Amino acid sequence: MCSIAGFYDPSARFTARQAEFEHILQQMGQCQTHRGPDDSGIFLSDQCGLSHTRLSIIDLKNGSQPMTRSMDDYLYHIVYNGEIYNLKALRQALFDRDVIPKTSSDTEIILLSYLTFGPAFIKRLDGIFAFAIYDERHKILTLYRDSFGVKPLFYTVHNGTLVFSSELKGLFCFPGITPKLDRTGLNEIFGLGPARTPGSGVFTDIYELKPGTSMTCSHLGFLPDTYFRLTSRPHEDSYEDTIEKTRFLVTDAIKRQMVSDVPICTFLSGGVDSSLVSAVCAEELKAQGQTLTTYSFDFTDNDKYFQANSFQPSMDRPYVDQMVTFLHSDHHYLECGSDIQADRLYASVDAHDLPCMADVDSSLLYFCEEVAKHHKVVLTGECADEVFGGYPWFHKELFLNCNTFPWTPDLSPRKQLLNKELLNILDMDQYVKNAYETAIREIPILPGENSTEVNRRRIGYLNIRFFMQTLLNRMDRTSMHSGLEARVPFADRTLVDYVFNIPWEMKAKDGVVKNVLRQAARTLLPDEILFRRKSPYPKTYHPAYEKLLAERLRMVMDHSDCPLKGLVDETAVMVFLDQTKDYGSPWYGQLMAGPQMIAYLLQVEYFLRKYHVEVHI
């Protein structure tokens, strides 16, 4: 993985102030060095500047960027962040056109495919990516992002100059671009957060290129184009054929995503998703005479304080132990204490440049730090629940008919802590309602679908475009903050496109949640793992953690210049800190309950303070 950044202005002459703009490019790269500590480079022309930092995984020797190739004596340049999983097929397609790459680098394959097949080449790419290609001949810059937004790409326009970056922090290296929040940004943080509206960069006038989208930038302006979107269509395969095809698509995606010139590992929770990914990887490596390395995560003393509830019914450790024995993997048990996950709440904001999933992020950030000491590439079971319908909101009437985002069915826990005047200004309920209604209008409904089927289709779409995006953001930032590349086979485009249209009576046949996936994984996993009830990413139940958070928030609020003052109701916050917290009633998703609300406020305070955010409401 890598970071990319740059700027473009068709009317500029950046080389007239070459030293100044080269320095800006270097700063944009240096602030993202964590994403690519192995190499860096810049390119500057009159109209365009490109910056790149590199995490070397494919063609370690010849993959340096920015990369330049020529056609008809004109130069084309690329900076690229990601991995392409169908390199063999792409390379063969180039050979068929007598185009011979000079390296085995996926970066070169992308650029040559663009030159050979034109803009439509993007539909040929199978992978996770964000990249920019500059055409010197026509003075055109084109930005691309993968189908489901696994890799990030933010941009803004400042005085006619387009500025882009893998992470938000890169934009703020460009002179004149400063962190500002308006009503929209505050609604994103307090109303939707830690989710974001697709395309929102939260900060005023800052955006994220939407998944499945490219944007062509020229003297005519900036033209976005959607090259991939989920479509609704009748599912015509029988149940048996559906199981067989799903098995192929899942195992094929996992095998393709193992491509690497450095050793890979997997995250293993003992659930069906990560266990299936690990089982396929272990079998492939065994055939090569290698042993898979696996990692599991838990919290100190969770065996003493764990509280089973409807969202988190069981601990992972017994199931992890069973899978380690089954896989014969080289396994590492990682633990995180209360101090560590509290201390890394701020580092999580540094990684996102935004408030995020509180300790759900900070703990994973720590675990990724530990894994990155030994590996550069990890495969995960992320996204299977979004794709196969593993969450309660897919099958409980309460959520199906809530007419809002089912992972945040009630805004009351958020609103009760905010300043009442601010709430009146934000009109949060209407903002969230508009975001929800805009999203569900994007997905066509099939003729003949009843109201329940319509709601499930909508929830499936919302999960992929909103909830899954939040988890993909989390996985990218927490892993790349330590130079670890996380891959997500369950977000494979072909797989998601197929499973999205499988009817619920197949997905949950006989009342078994994620039935299609479980049946597809038969013989690959022990039955105890195959039919284990879903239990999400672990969180701590240690009372010392909640107490630590409360103490830290009180200390923060004691400062007269605390940026939270004016945004929150201080009395309501203090009352909340004194109350016994509910660990089983989340205000976001399945994991973010009472303690995570305190952690989120700590992140918001740090975010406002660190970035010197100007708030304009």
PDB file of N, CA and C in Angstrom, residues 293-325:
ATOM      1  N   THR A 293       0.478 -17.746   9.309  1.00  0.00           N
ATOM      2  CA  THR A 293       0.531 -17.046  10.589  1.00  0.00           C
ATOM      3  C   THR A 293      -0.814 -16.376  10.829  1.00  0.00           C
ATOM      4  N   THR A 294      -1.371 -16.566  12.020  1.00  0.00           N
ATOM      5  CA  THR A 294      -2.665 -15.975  12.366  1.00  0.00           C
ATOM      6  C   THR A 294      -2.541 -15.157  13.646  1.00  0.00           C
ATOM      7  N   TYR A 295      -3.436 -14.180  13.793  1.00  0.00           N
ATOM      8  CA  TYR A 295      -3.456 -13.314  14.968  1.00  0.00           C
ATOM      9  C   TYR A 295      -4.891 -13.185  15.475  1.00  0.00           C
ATOM     10  N   SER A 296      -5.041 -13.224  16.800  1.00  0.00           N
ATOM     11  CA  SER A 296      -6.350 -12.948  17.400  1.00  0.00           C
ATOM     12  C   SER A 296      -6.202 -11.846  18.437  1.00  0.00           C
ATOM     13  N   PHE A 297      -7.337 -11.180  18.746  1.00  0.00           N
ATOM     14  CA  PHE A 297      -7.314 -10.019  19.632  1.00  0.00           C
ATOM     15  C   PHE A 297      -8.278 -10.205  20.799  1.00  0.00           C
ATOM     16  N   ASP A 298      -7.872  -9.729  21.952  1.00  0.00           N
ATOM     17  CA  ASP A 298      -8.781  -9.696  23.094  1.00  0.00           C
ATOM     18  C   ASP A 298      -8.289  -8.629  24.062  1.00  0.00           C
ATOM     19  N   PHE A 299      -9.009  -8.481  25.160  1.00  0.00           N
ATOM     20  CA  PHE A 299      -8.710  -7.433  26.119  1.00  0.00           C
ATOM     21  C   PHE A 299      -8.349  -8.029  27.472  1.00  0.00           C
ATOM     22  N   THR A 300      -7.430  -7.389  28.146  1.00  0.00           N
ATOM     23  CA  THR A 300      -6.954  -7.869  29.433  1.00  0.00           C
ATOM     24  C   THR A 300      -8.117  -8.052  30.414  1.00  0.00           C
ATOM     25  N   ASP A 301      -8.181  -9.224  31.017  1.00  0.00           N
ATOM     26  CA  ASP A 301      -9.195  -9.565  32.024  1.00  0.00           C
ATOM     27  C   ASP A 301     -10.609  -9.644  31.473  1.00  0.00           C
ATOM     28  N   ASN A 302     -10.757  -9.763  30.151  1.00  0.00           N
ATOM     29  CA  ASN A 302     -12.104  -9.887  29.603  1.00  0.00           C
ATOM     30  C   ASN A 302     -12.775 -11.188  30.048  1.00  0.00           C
ATOM     31  N   ASP A 303     -11.960 -12.186  30.387  1.00  0.00           N
ATOM     32  CA  ASP A 303     -12.546 -13.435  30.872  1.00  0.00           C
ATOM     33  C   ASP A 303     -13.242 -13.243  32.220  1.00  0.00           C
ATOM     34  N   LYS A 304     -12.873 -12.197  32.951  1.00  0.00           N
ATOM     35  CA  LYS A 304     -13.502 -11.903  34.239  1.00  0.00           C
ATOM     36  C   LYS A 304     -14.725 -11.001  34.095  1.00  0.00           C
ATOM     37  N   TYR A 305     -14.670 -10.064  33.145  1.00  0.00           N
ATOM     38  CA  TYR A 305     -15.689  -9.013  33.115  1.00  0.00           C
ATOM     39  C   TYR A 305     -16.637  -9.086  31.921  1.00  0.00           C
ATOM     40  N   PHE A 306     -16.409 -10.018  31.004  1.00  0.00           N
ATOM     41  CA  PHE A 306     -17.260 -10.119  29.818  1.00  0.00           C
ATOM     42  C   PHE A 306     -18.735 -10.244  30.204  1.00  0.00           C
ATOM     43  N   GLN A 307     -19.596  -9.482  29.504  1.00  0.00           N
ATOM     44  CA  GLN A 307     -21.036  -9.514  29.742  1.00  0.00           C
ATOM     45  C   GLN A 307     -21.739  -9.902  28.444  1.00  0.00           C
ATOM     46  N   ALA A 308     -22.223 -11.120  28.379  1.00  0.00           N
ATOM     47  CA  ALA A 308     -22.924 -11.565  27.171  1.00  0.00           C
ATOM     48  C   ALA A 308     -24.202 -10.754  26.988  1.00  0.00           C
ATOM     49  N   ASN A 309     -24.483 -10.374  25.742  1.00  0.00           N
ATOM     50  CA  ASN A 309     -25.728  -9.675  25.431  1.00  0.00           C
ATOM     51  C   ASN A 309     -26.149 -10.050  24.022  1.00  0.00           C
ATOM     52  N   SER A 310     -27.280  -9.521  23.571  1.00  0.00           N
ATOM     53  CA  SER A 310     -27.820  -9.932  22.270  1.00  0.00           C
ATOM     54  C   SER A 310     -26.905  -9.551  21.125  1.00  0.00           C
ATOM     55  N   PHE A 311     -26.088  -8.505  21.306  1.00  0.00           N
ATOM     56  CA  PHE A 311     -25.180  -8.081  20.246  1.00  0.00           C
ATOM     57  C   PHE A 311     -23.849  -8.835  20.301  1.00  0.00           C
ATOM     58  N   GLN A 312     -23.422  -9.242  21.495  1.00  0.00           N
ATOM     59  CA  GLN A 312     -22.134  -9.929  21.658  1.00  0.00           C
ATOM     60  C   GLN A 312     -22.342 -11.141  22.557  1.00  0.00           C
ATOM     61  N   PRO A 313     -22.787 -12.276  21.978  1.00  0.00           N
ATOM     62  CA  PRO A 313     -23.228 -13.410  22.786  1.00  0.00           C
ATOM     63  C   PRO A 313     -22.119 -14.271  23.374  1.00  0.00           C
ATOM     64  N   SER A 314     -20.895 -14.203  22.834  1.00  0.00           N
ATOM     65  CA  SER A 314     -19.854 -15.108  23.325  1.00  0.00           C
ATOM     66  C   SER A 314     -18.474 -14.516  23.129  1.00  0.00           C
ATOM     67  N   MET A 315     -17.522 -15.016  23.916  1.00  0.00           N
ATOM     68  CA  MET A 315     -16.133 -14.619  23.765  1.00  0.00           C
ATOM     69  C   MET A 315     -15.486 -15.412  22.629  1.00  0.00           C
ATOM     70  N   ASP A 316     -14.412 -14.859  22.082  1.00  0.00           N
ATOM     71  CA  ASP A 316     -13.764 -15.477  20.925  1.00  0.00           C
ATOM     72  C   ASP A 316     -12.789 -16.591  21.285  1.00  0.00           C
ATOM     73  N   ARG A 317     -12.128 -16.491  22.420  1.00  0.00           N
ATOM     74  CA  ARG A 317     -10.952 -17.320  22.707  1.00  0.00           C
ATOM     75  C   ARG A 317     -11.178 -18.826  22.506  1.00  0.00           C
ATOM     76  N   PRO A 318     -12.264 -19.424  23.017  1.00  0.00           N
ATOM     77  CA  PRO A 318     -12.421 -20.873  22.823  1.00  0.00           C
ATOM     78  C   PRO A 318     -12.505 -21.261  21.348  1.00  0.00           C
ATOM     79  N   TYR A 319     -13.123 -20.415  20.547  1.00  0.00           N
ATOM     80  CA  TYR A 319     -13.271 -20.720  19.124  1.00  0.00           C
ATOM     81  C   TYR A 319     -11.954 -20.495  18.375  1.00  0.00           C
ATOM     82  N   VAL A 320     -11.204 -19.503  18.802  1.00  0.00           N
ATOM     83  CA  VAL A 320      -9.874 -19.285  18.225  1.00  0.00           C
ATOM     84  C   VAL A 320      -8.997 -20.496  18.489  1.00  0.00           C
ATOM     85  N   ASP A 321      -9.006 -20.969  19.734  1.00  0.00           N
ATOM     86  CA  ASP A 321      -8.200 -22.141  20.084  1.00  0.00           C
ATOM     87  C   ASP A 321      -8.535 -23.328  19.180  1.00  0.00           C
ATOM     88  N   GLN A 322      -9.824 -23.536  18.942  1.00  0.00           N
ATOM     89  CA  GLN A 322     -10.250 -24.655  18.106  1.00  0.00           C
ATOM     90  C   GLN A 322      -9.742 -24.493  16.671  1.00  0.00           C
ATOM     91  N   MET A 323      -9.817 -23.265  16.149  1.00  0.00           N
ATOM     92  CA  MET A 323      -9.370 -23.037  14.773  1.00  0.00           C
ATOM     93  C   MET A 323      -7.857 -23.154  14.639  1.00  0.00           C
ATOM     94  N   VAL A 324      -7.119 -22.721  15.643  1.00  0.00           N
ATOM     95  CA  VAL A 324      -5.657 -22.843  15.593  1.00  0.00           C
ATOM     96  C   VAL A 324      -5.261 -24.313  15.497  1.00  0.00           C
ATOM     97  N   THR A 325      -5.940 -25.143  16.282  1.00  0.00           N
ATOM     98  CA  THR A 325      -5.686 -26.586  16.212  1.00  0.00           C
ATOM     99  C   THR A 325      -6.064 -27.141  14.853  1.00  0.00           C
TER     100      THR A 325
END
